[in-house]
Amino acid sequence: MSGTPDDTKPVNFTVKAPVYLQIGDAKADTAHSGVCVVDVNLPFGKPVNIEEVTFKNYYTAYVTVRLLRRNPEQEAPAKWCTAVRDLPLMDNPHTEGGSQDYYTIHRTQMQVEPDHVVCARLILRQPSLAWLTFSLEDIQIFPHTEPDPEKEVSDWLSDLTLTDQHPDLEGLPDPQTVSSSIQQMWALTEVMQTNQTTASIGRFDVSETHSQPHLSCNECVHDGGDVITFGR
Amino acid sequence: MDEGIELSLTIAQIIQRLRGSHLHSQIERQAKECLHQPDVKLESLKEDVRSFLKTSGWERKLQNAVYRELHIQLPPRHPPAPPEHLKEPLVYMRKAQASWEKRVLKSLNSMSTELGVPLAHMRPAAEQKELTNKWNEMGTDEPDLSRFRPVYAPKDFLEVLIGLRNPNHDSSEDISVRSHWGLIQVPLNVRDIPHLREAYSELNLTSGQMGIDDHALIHPDLFENEYVQIGKKVVMEEDSAAAQQYSRQGCPTGLRADLWALILNATNQPQDVMHYEQLKAGVIQHNLLVDNLIYKDVKLTASNDDYYFVFEDFLYQVLLCFSRDTAVLEHFKYNSATPPKSYIQGKVGDEECAVVYPPNGVIPFHGFSMYVAPLCFLYNEPSKLYNVFREMYIRYFFRLHSISSHASGILSLCLQFERLLQTHLPQLFYHLRQIGVQPLRLAFKWMVRAFSGYLSTDQLLLLWDRILGYDSLEVVAVLAAAVFAFRAENLMEVTSLASAEAVLADLSTLKVMPLIQVFLFATAM
């Protein structure tokens, strides 16, 4: 995946305060219309090609994304277009499902190519009267980077085969040293076997090194001669 | 998120979880050994090995393992989402759960200090020996438990759920009068009967059900014989997904143990037995404070129950080991609860000196042992019984005592119960409110235990068949509403809380499947 939020920085922009549209005279006691507009002004003079928009929902039911695009080649004035219309964020506007979830709108989900974008406008709708307020939080816009062909393939592969996370080896010796010492021991036993004696090895001593109760333990499972350790 | 990307992430997650597991090494060994077989040729090595694994049943075992992982898998994470969001997306519920946990922990700590019993201490050698000898008959022990009391009871938890409020919820009077009838004030999405009819279509009036059509008066050729034959095939095929689908119409008594073990993928492998033995060794070595709570709970609930008192020893063997099983800590990734931590003396706050207490992170409450008791009817081998219980706990039972917005969480079940009653039995609801009775207060104790201890065991096991078959606890809320519908006439005539409780006191004669079926499919809309 090119342009993932992990390796691209979001675009710096200013978000204007959300404007809640109201019916009737602003001064009189107004009813909430359930529509809110959030303007996102991208840095002046630097149109952005958008890869994806991420945000955290706060009780918004539907979001519409409109983009102001200015084509650099033509001298035509910038035009507004709708990228996403009424994307449902909550299954049911009256209930909690999806109300505080994180969302991503990728450029492939947009109806137009989000290139050379100067300004974005998010229109939030929450028709239900059950909520006192609604908004979007943590809005971030990630720019589209032209993918390096080779890099793209390896990114895709690395997504499929997540690197082996090293199991929790706290308190255990380093596996490399253990395996090299086991190798030495194995060589020694081979030597011993060729020079068999009847002398006994001697008794073993096990010392109690712990005085506190263990409440969690790493488990060792013997499996046909191999010792597999895995921590939980 | 793009569906294709989601799928590959899911696959990657499952691969990572299964890699290095015992199943993985077994399959590798099988693949190596099959190279000796004459029909495996070098030119078509990959396909031949694959088809060998298929015919020898190993592919099926892998499928079952993958299916089990899908049950407990976390949804793919959006990069900015913190891990708490996966446990519980709603912030105010996380806060409520955290403060509830603080209360419980405080209660446990104060009990420890008051009684002078340490949270954990090593048993002296003589005591260890005695316990080893008495392992199979711990019930004969009569320790002095009078000083111990359960950390909390379901009704305390109910008060917390009732007090839950969404700070963004507009609860002014004219918004929703209906929400003020009931106790639960959180606007969760719960399903009503039309949606339930679609989701639970296998329970409809035209399908045969174990619990209805296996009645003695109905000729077995009409349903039962064929159904049992199908069941035997499912068990032979060893397919988890098929077993789960089959169990939606109920399990025949003789096949239930195998079917449930298949659905939960609780195969009793040698390493499971060894794990259980390790836990048993842990029990013998150390004494935990929660052990006393478990003893007390078993003595108070299961030992007094006509059906379960014979299993008292099994319950100790399972629950004491359960408290020490750190494998259970994994489920806290998707449980809204967080395991309590205890610190080595003098180092409070230092994360390196923190251990989870109890080791499995679950503090038992009054009635906890009833989650295990019905399983004793199915399994008599302690390690198998333990594995089945643990899997059932980390898939379903934990949701019954934590605050969460999940569709199977106790909060959703309570709300669903109330809504079903308000929508389809409004007169009854109104009447009960008039006499000062909130129906949820009567039904909550049933739902928290998934009806264990209230129904007769064969009926309870039929109910739990459906919980496993549909992978959801919704049917518990439906049954609670159905019980009220069944006893509606009597309830309409009561005039006090005490008489309402008396009407609903004894559920042991109820047949659950006809009640659920009639409530879902024969209620007038």
Coordinates of C-alpha atoms in Angstrom, one line a residue, chain B residues 21-515:
Chain B
S21 CA 1.7 -23.6 17.4
H22 CA 1.6 -27.3 18.1
L23 CA -0.7 -27.8 15.1
H24 CA 1.9 -26.2 12.9
S25 CA 4.6 -28.6 14.0
Q26 CA 2.3 -31.6 13.7
I27 CA 1.4 -30.7 10.1
E28 CA 5.0 -30.1 9.2
R29 CA 5.9 -33.5 10.6
Q30 CA 3.1 -35.2 8.8
A31 CA 4.2 -33.5 5.6
K32 CA 7.7 -34.7 6.0
E33 CA 6.6 -38.3 6.8
C34 CA 4.3 -38.5 3.9
L35 CA 7.3 -38.1 1.6
H36 CA 7.9 -41.8 2.2
Q37 CA 4.6 -42.6 0.6
P38 CA 4.8 -44.1 -2.9
D39 CA 2.1 -41.9 -4.4
V40 CA 3.9 -38.7 -3.5
K41 CA 6.0 -37.8 -6.6
L42 CA 8.7 -35.2 -6.9
E43 CA 7.3 -33.6 -10.0
S44 CA 4.0 -32.8 -8.3
L45 CA 5.3 -32.6 -4.8
K46 CA 3.2 -29.6 -3.6
E47 CA -0.2 -31.0 -4.9
D48 CA 0.6 -34.5 -3.6
V49 CA 1.5 -33.4 -0.2
R50 CA -1.6 -31.1 -0.1
S51 CA -3.9 -34.0 -1.2
F52 CA -2.3 -36.3 1.4
L53 CA -2.9 -33.7 4.1
K54 CA -6.5 -33.4 2.9
T55 CA -7.2 -37.1 2.9
S56 CA -5.6 -37.8 6.3
G57 CA -7.7 -35.2 7.9
W58 CA -5.0 -32.6 8.7
E59 CA -6.4 -30.0 6.4
R60 CA -9.7 -30.3 8.3
K61 CA -7.9 -29.8 11.6
L62 CA -6.2 -26.7 10.2
Q63 CA -9.6 -25.4 9.0
N64 CA -11.0 -25.9 12.4
A65 CA -8.1 -24.0 13.9
V66 CA -8.5 -21.1 11.5
Y67 CA -12.3 -21.1 12.2
R68 CA -11.6 -20.8 15.9
E69 CA -9.2 -17.9 15.3
L70 CA -11.9 -16.1 13.3
H71 CA -14.2 -16.3 16.3
I72 CA -11.8 -14.4 18.6
Q73 CA -10.1 -12.2 16.1
L74 CA -10.0 -8.5 16.4
P75 CA -11.3 -6.4 13.6
P76 CA -8.5 -4.9 11.5
R77 CA -7.2 -1.8 13.1
H78 CA -7.2 1.6 11.6
P79 CA -3.8 3.0 12.2
P80 CA -4.8 5.9 14.4
A81 CA -7.1 3.7 16.5
P82 CA -5.6 3.0 19.9
P83 CA -5.8 -0.6 21.3
E84 CA -8.5 0.5 23.8
H85 CA -10.7 1.3 20.9
L86 CA -10.7 -2.3 19.9
K87 CA -11.7 -3.3 23.4
E88 CA -14.5 -0.9 23.5
P89 CA -15.1 2.0 21.0
L90 CA -17.2 4.2 23.2
V91 CA -15.2 6.3 25.6
Y92 CA -17.8 6.8 28.3
M93 CA -18.2 3.0 28.6
R94 CA -14.5 2.5 28.9
K95 CA -14.6 5.0 31.8
A96 CA -17.5 3.3 33.4
Q97 CA -15.8 -0.1 33.2
A98 CA -12.6 1.4 34.6
S99 CA -14.3 2.9 37.6
W100 CA -16.3 -0.4 38.2
E101 CA -13.1 -2.3 38.1
K102 CA -11.6 0.1 40.7
R103 CA -14.5 -0.5 43.0
V104 CA -14.1 -4.3 42.7
L105 CA -10.4 -4.1 43.3
K106 CA -10.9 -1.9 46.3
S107 CA -13.3 -4.4 47.7
L108 CA -10.9 -7.2 47.2
N109 CA -8.0 -5.3 48.7
S110 CA -10.0 -4.3 51.7
M111 CA -11.1 -7.9 52.2
S112 CA -7.5 -8.9 52.1
T113 CA -6.4 -6.3 54.7
E114 CA -9.4 -6.8 57.0
L115 CA -9.1 -10.6 57.1
G116 CA -5.3 -10.5 57.1
V117 CA -5.1 -13.0 54.3
P118 CA -2.4 -12.2 51.7
L119 CA -3.4 -12.0 48.0
A120 CA -1.1 -15.0 47.4
H121 CA 1.2 -17.1 49.5
M122 CA 3.1 -20.3 49.0
R123 CA 1.6 -23.4 50.7
P124 CA 3.8 -25.1 53.3
A125 CA 5.0 -28.6 52.2
A126 CA 2.6 -30.5 54.4
E127 CA -0.3 -28.6 53.1
Q128 CA 0.8 -29.2 49.5
K129 CA 1.0 -33.0 50.1
E130 CA -2.4 -33.0 51.7
L131 CA -4.0 -31.2 48.8
T132 CA -2.4 -33.5 46.3
N133 CA -3.9 -36.5 48.1
K134 CA -7.3 -34.8 48.4
W135 CA -7.4 -33.4 44.8
N136 CA -10.3 -35.4 43.7
E137 CA -12.4 -34.8 46.8
M138 CA -11.8 -31.2 47.7
G139 CA -15.5 -30.9 48.4
T140 CA -15.2 -32.9 51.6
D141 CA -13.0 -30.1 53.0
E142 CA -15.0 -27.7 55.2
P143 CA -12.7 -24.7 55.6
D144 CA -13.9 -21.7 57.6
L145 CA -15.3 -19.4 54.9
S146 CA -17.6 -17.4 57.1
R147 CA -15.3 -14.4 57.0
F148 CA -15.2 -14.3 53.3
R149 CA -17.9 -12.7 51.2
P150 CA -18.3 -12.5 47.4
V151 CA -16.6 -9.4 46.0
Y152 CA -19.8 -8.4 44.2
A153 CA -23.2 -9.8 43.3
P154 CA -25.0 -9.4 40.0
K155 CA -27.4 -6.9 41.5
D156 CA -24.5 -4.5 42.2
F157 CA -23.4 -4.8 38.6
L158 CA -27.0 -4.0 37.5
E159 CA -26.9 -0.7 39.4
V160 CA -23.8 0.3 37.5
L161 CA -25.5 -0.5 34.2
I162 CA -28.6 1.4 35.2
G163 CA -26.5 4.4 36.0
L164 CA -24.7 4.5 32.7
R165 CA -25.3 7.6 30.7
N166 CA -24.0 8.9 27.4
P167 CA -22.8 12.5 28.0
N168 CA -23.8 13.3 24.4
H169 CA -27.2 11.9 24.7
D170 CA -30.1 14.4 24.7
S171 CA -32.3 13.0 27.4
S172 CA -34.8 15.8 27.6
E173 CA -38.4 14.7 28.2
D174 CA -39.9 14.9 24.8
I175 CA -37.2 13.0 23.0
S176 CA -38.1 9.4 23.7
V177 CA -40.7 8.6 26.2
R178 CA -40.1 4.9 25.7
S179 CA -36.6 5.1 27.0
H180 CA -37.9 6.3 30.3
W181 CA -40.0 3.2 30.9
G182 CA -37.0 0.9 31.2
L183 CA -33.9 1.0 33.3
I184 CA -31.2 1.0 30.6
Q185 CA -30.7 4.6 29.3
V186 CA -28.0 3.9 26.7
P187 CA -29.1 4.0 23.0
L188 CA -27.6 0.8 21.7
N189 CA -28.8 -0.8 18.5
V190 CA -30.7 -3.9 19.4
R191 CA -32.7 -6.1 17.1
D192 CA -36.4 -6.4 17.1
I193 CA -38.5 -9.4 16.2
P194 CA -38.5 -8.9 12.4
H195 CA -34.7 -8.8 12.3
L196 CA -34.5 -11.7 14.8
R197 CA -36.8 -13.8 12.6
E198 CA -34.3 -13.4 9.7
A199 CA -31.3 -14.0 11.8
Y200 CA -32.7 -17.0 13.6
S201 CA -34.5 -18.6 10.6
E202 CA -33.4 -22.1 11.6
L203 CA -35.7 -21.8 14.7
N204 CA -38.8 -21.2 12.8
L205 CA -42.0 -23.1 13.1
T206 CA -41.4 -25.2 10.0
S207 CA -38.0 -26.5 11.0
G208 CA -37.5 -29.4 13.3
Q209 CA -35.8 -28.6 16.7
M210 CA -34.2 -30.7 19.3
G211 CA -36.2 -29.7 22.4
I212 CA -39.5 -29.8 20.5
D213 CA -39.6 -32.5 17.9
D214 CA -37.7 -35.0 19.8
H215 CA -40.5 -35.3 22.3
A216 CA -41.5 -38.8 23.3
L217 CA -44.9 -38.4 21.9
I218 CA -43.6 -37.6 18.4
H219 CA -42.6 -40.5 16.3
P220 CA -38.8 -40.4 15.9
D221 CA -38.9 -41.0 12.2
L222 CA -40.5 -37.6 11.7
F223 CA -37.4 -35.8 12.7
E224 CA -35.2 -37.2 15.3
N225 CA -33.7 -40.3 13.6
E226 CA -32.6 -38.5 10.6
Y227 CA -31.3 -35.6 12.6
V228 CA -29.2 -37.9 14.7
Q229 CA -27.8 -39.5 11.6
I230 CA -26.7 -36.2 10.3
G231 CA -25.2 -35.4 13.6
K232 CA -23.1 -38.5 13.6
K233 CA -21.8 -37.6 10.1
V234 CA -20.9 -34.1 11.3
V235 CA -18.9 -35.6 14.2
M236 CA -17.1 -38.0 12.0
E237 CA -16.2 -35.3 9.5
E238 CA -14.7 -33.3 12.4
D239 CA -15.7 -30.0 10.8
S240 CA -16.1 -27.1 13.3
A241 CA -18.2 -24.9 10.9
A242 CA -20.6 -27.7 10.1
A243 CA -21.0 -28.5 13.8
Q244 CA -21.8 -24.9 14.6
Q245 CA -24.4 -24.8 11.8
Y246 CA -25.8 -28.1 13.0
S247 CA -26.1 -27.0 16.6
R248 CA -28.5 -24.3 15.6
Q249 CA -31.3 -26.8 15.6
G250 CA -30.0 -28.3 18.8
C251 CA -27.7 -31.2 19.6
P252 CA -28.8 -34.8 20.4
T253 CA -27.8 -35.6 23.9
G254 CA -25.5 -38.4 22.9
L255 CA -23.5 -36.2 20.4
R256 CA -23.6 -32.9 22.3
A257 CA -20.2 -33.4 24.1
D258 CA -18.4 -34.1 20.8
L259 CA -20.2 -31.4 18.9
W260 CA -19.5 -28.7 21.4
A261 CA -15.8 -29.7 21.6
L262 CA -15.7 -29.5 17.8
I263 CA -17.4 -26.1 17.7
L264 CA -15.0 -24.7 20.3
N265 CA -12.1 -26.6 18.7
A266 CA -11.3 -27.9 22.2
T267 CA -9.3 -30.9 21.2
N268 CA -7.8 -32.6 24.2
Q269 CA -4.3 -32.9 22.8
P270 CA -1.4 -34.0 25.0
Q271 CA -0.1 -30.5 25.4
D272 CA -3.6 -29.4 26.7
V273 CA -3.4 -32.2 29.2
M274 CA 0.1 -31.1 30.2
H275 CA -1.0 -27.5 30.4
Y276 CA -3.8 -28.5 32.8
E277 CA -1.4 -30.5 34.9
Q278 CA 0.9 -27.5 35.1
L279 CA -2.0 -25.4 36.3
K280 CA -2.9 -28.1 38.9
A281 CA 0.7 -28.0 40.1
G282 CA 0.3 -24.2 40.4
V283 CA -2.8 -24.7 42.5
I284 CA -1.0 -27.1 44.8
Q285 CA 2.0 -24.8 45.3
H286 CA 0.3 -21.5 45.9
N287 CA -2.8 -20.4 47.7
L288 CA -4.6 -17.4 46.3
L289 CA -7.1 -15.2 48.0
V290 CA -9.5 -15.7 45.1
D291 CA -9.4 -19.5 45.9
N292 CA -11.4 -18.8 49.0
L293 CA -13.8 -16.7 47.0
I294 CA -14.2 -19.7 44.6
Y295 CA -14.8 -22.1 47.5
K296 CA -17.3 -19.8 49.0
D297 CA -19.1 -19.3 45.7
V298 CA -19.3 -23.0 45.0
K299 CA -20.6 -23.7 48.5
L300 CA -23.2 -21.0 48.1
T301 CA -24.5 -21.8 44.7
A302 CA -23.6 -25.1 43.0
S303 CA -23.6 -27.2 46.2
N304 CA -27.0 -26.0 47.0
D305 CA -28.4 -26.8 43.6
D306 CA -30.2 -30.1 43.2
Y307 CA -28.7 -30.7 39.8
Y308 CA -25.1 -29.7 40.4
F309 CA -24.1 -30.6 43.9
V310 CA -22.6 -33.9 42.7
F311 CA -20.1 -32.0 40.6
E312 CA -18.7 -29.9 43.5
D313 CA -15.2 -31.5 43.2
F314 CA -15.1 -31.0 39.5
L315 CA -15.9 -27.3 40.0
Y316 CA -13.0 -26.8 42.3
Q317 CA -10.7 -28.6 40.0
V318 CA -11.7 -26.4 37.0
L319 CA -12.1 -23.0 38.7
L320 CA -8.9 -23.2 40.8
C321 CA -6.9 -24.0 37.7
F322 CA -8.8 -21.4 35.7
S323 CA -7.6 -18.7 38.1
R324 CA -4.0 -19.5 37.4
D325 CA -4.2 -19.8 33.6
T326 CA -2.4 -16.9 32.0
A327 CA -3.6 -18.0 28.6
V328 CA -6.9 -16.3 29.5
L329 CA -5.1 -12.9 29.5
E330 CA -5.2 -13.0 25.7
H331 CA -8.9 -12.3 25.6
F332 CA -8.5 -8.9 27.2
K333 CA -7.6 -7.6 23.8
Y334 CA -11.2 -7.7 22.9
N335 CA -12.8 -7.6 26.3
S336 CA -13.6 -4.1 27.5
A337 CA -12.3 -5.1 30.9
T338 CA -8.7 -4.8 32.0
P339 CA -7.0 -7.3 34.3
P340 CA -6.2 -5.9 37.7
K341 CA -2.5 -5.5 38.5
S342 CA -0.8 -6.0 41.8
Y343 CA 2.5 -4.6 42.6
I344 CA 5.4 -6.1 44.6
Q345 CA 5.4 -4.5 48.0
G346 CA 6.8 -1.0 48.0
K347 CA 6.9 -0.6 44.2
V348 CA 3.4 0.6 43.4
G349 CA 3.4 2.2 40.0
D350 CA 6.5 0.6 38.7
E351 CA 5.3 -1.4 35.7
E352 CA 8.2 -3.8 35.8
C353 CA 7.1 -4.9 39.3
A354 CA 3.5 -5.5 38.3
V355 CA 1.8 -8.8 38.0
V356 CA -1.7 -9.5 37.0
Y357 CA -3.8 -10.7 39.9
P358 CA -5.4 -13.2 39.8
P359 CA -3.1 -14.7 37.1
N360 CA -5.9 -15.0 34.7
G361 CA -7.2 -11.5 35.3
V362 CA -10.8 -12.6 36.2
I363 CA -12.1 -11.9 39.7
P364 CA -14.9 -14.3 40.4
F365 CA -18.2 -12.9 41.6
H366 CA -21.2 -14.5 43.2
G367 CA -22.6 -17.2 40.9
F368 CA -19.5 -17.5 38.7
S369 CA -19.2 -21.2 39.3
M370 CA -22.6 -21.7 37.6
Y371 CA -20.9 -21.1 34.2
V372 CA -19.0 -24.3 34.7
A373 CA -21.6 -26.5 36.4
P374 CA -23.7 -27.4 33.4
L375 CA -20.6 -28.5 31.4
C376 CA -20.0 -31.2 34.1
F377 CA -22.9 -33.1 32.6
L378 CA -21.0 -33.4 29.3
Y379 CA -17.4 -34.0 30.2
N380 CA -16.0 -36.1 33.0
E381 CA -12.3 -35.8 32.1
P382 CA -11.0 -32.8 34.0
S383 CA -8.6 -31.4 31.4
K384 CA -11.3 -31.6 28.6
L385 CA -13.9 -30.1 30.8
Y386 CA -11.4 -27.3 31.6
N387 CA -10.6 -26.6 28.0
V388 CA -14.2 -26.5 26.9
F389 CA -15.0 -24.1 29.8
R390 CA -12.1 -21.9 29.1
E391 CA -13.0 -21.6 25.5
M392 CA -16.6 -20.8 26.3
Y393 CA -15.6 -18.2 28.8
I394 CA -13.3 -16.3 26.4
R395 CA -15.9 -16.4 23.7
Y396 CA -19.1 -15.7 25.4
F397 CA -19.3 -15.6 29.2
F398 CA -16.9 -12.8 29.7
R399 CA -19.4 -10.5 28.0
L400 CA -22.0 -11.1 30.7
H401 CA -20.1 -9.2 33.3
S402 CA -18.3 -6.4 31.6
I403 CA -19.6 -3.1 30.4
S404 CA -19.5 -3.0 26.7
S405 CA -21.4 -1.9 23.6
H406 CA -21.0 -5.2 21.9
A407 CA -24.2 -6.8 20.5
S408 CA -23.7 -9.8 22.9
G409 CA -22.7 -7.7 25.9
I410 CA -24.9 -7.8 28.9
L411 CA -25.9 -4.1 28.4
S412 CA -27.3 -4.9 24.9
L413 CA -29.0 -8.0 26.2
C414 CA -30.7 -6.0 29.0
L415 CA -31.8 -3.3 26.5
Q416 CA -33.0 -5.9 24.1
F417 CA -35.0 -7.6 26.8
E418 CA -36.6 -4.3 27.8
R419 CA -37.4 -3.3 24.2
L420 CA -38.9 -6.6 23.3
L421 CA -41.1 -6.4 26.3
Q422 CA -42.1 -2.8 25.7
T423 CA -42.8 -3.4 22.0
H424 CA -44.7 -6.7 22.3
L425 CA -46.1 -6.8 25.8
P426 CA -46.7 -3.1 26.5
Q427 CA -49.7 -3.8 28.8
L428 CA -47.6 -6.1 30.9
F429 CA -44.7 -3.7 31.1
Y430 CA -47.1 -0.8 32.0
H431 CA -48.8 -2.9 34.7
L432 CA -45.5 -3.9 36.3
R433 CA -44.3 -0.3 36.3
Q434 CA -47.6 0.6 38.0
I435 CA -47.0 -1.7 40.9
G436 CA -43.4 -0.5 41.2
V437 CA -41.7 -3.5 39.5
Q438 CA -39.0 -3.1 36.9
P439 CA -39.0 -6.2 34.7
L440 CA -35.2 -6.0 34.2
R441 CA -34.6 -6.4 37.9
L442 CA -36.4 -9.7 37.8
A443 CA -34.7 -10.9 34.6
F444 CA -31.2 -9.7 35.2
K445 CA -30.1 -12.5 37.4
W446 CA -31.2 -15.0 34.7
M447 CA -29.3 -13.3 31.9
V448 CA -26.1 -12.8 33.8
R449 CA -25.8 -16.5 34.4
A450 CA -27.1 -17.4 30.9
F451 CA -30.0 -19.1 32.8
S452 CA -27.6 -21.6 34.5
G453 CA -29.2 -22.7 37.7
Y454 CA -32.6 -21.5 36.8
L455 CA -33.6 -23.9 34.1
S456 CA -33.5 -27.7 34.3
T457 CA -30.2 -28.9 32.9
D458 CA -31.5 -30.5 29.7
Q459 CA -33.3 -27.3 28.8
L460 CA -30.3 -25.2 29.7
L461 CA -28.1 -27.3 27.4
L462 CA -30.6 -26.8 24.6
L463 CA -30.3 -23.1 25.1
W464 CA -26.6 -23.2 25.1
D465 CA -26.7 -25.2 21.9
R466 CA -28.2 -22.1 20.3
I467 CA -25.7 -19.8 21.9
L468 CA -22.9 -21.8 20.3
G469 CA -24.8 -22.3 17.0
Y470 CA -25.5 -18.6 16.5
D471 CA -22.3 -17.4 18.1
S472 CA -24.3 -14.9 20.1
L473 CA -25.9 -14.4 23.5
E474 CA -29.0 -12.7 22.0
V475 CA -31.1 -15.8 22.5
V476 CA -30.7 -15.3 26.2
A477 CA -32.5 -12.0 26.1
V478 CA -35.1 -13.5 23.8
L479 CA -35.8 -16.3 26.2
A480 CA -36.1 -13.8 29.1
A481 CA -38.7 -11.9 27.2
A482 CA -40.4 -15.2 26.2
V483 CA -40.6 -16.3 29.8
F484 CA -42.4 -13.0 30.7
A485 CA -44.7 -13.6 27.7
F486 CA -45.5 -17.1 28.9
R487 CA -46.3 -16.0 32.5
A488 CA -48.0 -12.8 31.4
E489 CA -51.4 -13.7 32.6
N490 CA -50.2 -14.5 36.1
L491 CA -48.1 -11.4 36.1
M492 CA -51.0 -9.2 35.1
E493 CA -52.7 -10.2 38.3
V494 CA -50.0 -9.5 40.8
T495 CA -50.0 -6.4 42.8
S496 CA -46.6 -6.3 44.5
L497 CA -42.9 -7.0 43.8
A498 CA -42.9 -10.0 46.1
S499 CA -45.8 -11.7 44.2
A500 CA -44.2 -10.9 40.9
E501 CA -41.0 -12.5 42.1
A502 CA -43.0 -15.5 43.3
V503 CA -44.6 -16.0 39.8
L504 CA -41.1 -16.0 38.2
A505 CA -39.3 -17.9 41.0
D506 CA -39.4 -21.3 39.5
L507 CA -38.4 -21.8 35.9
S508 CA -37.4 -25.4 36.2
T509 CA -40.5 -26.7 34.5
L510 CA -40.2 -24.5 31.4
K511 CA -39.4 -25.9 28.0
V512 CA -37.2 -23.3 26.3
M513 CA -37.4 -24.0 22.6
P514 CA -41.2 -23.8 22.3
L515 CA -41.1 -20.5 24.3

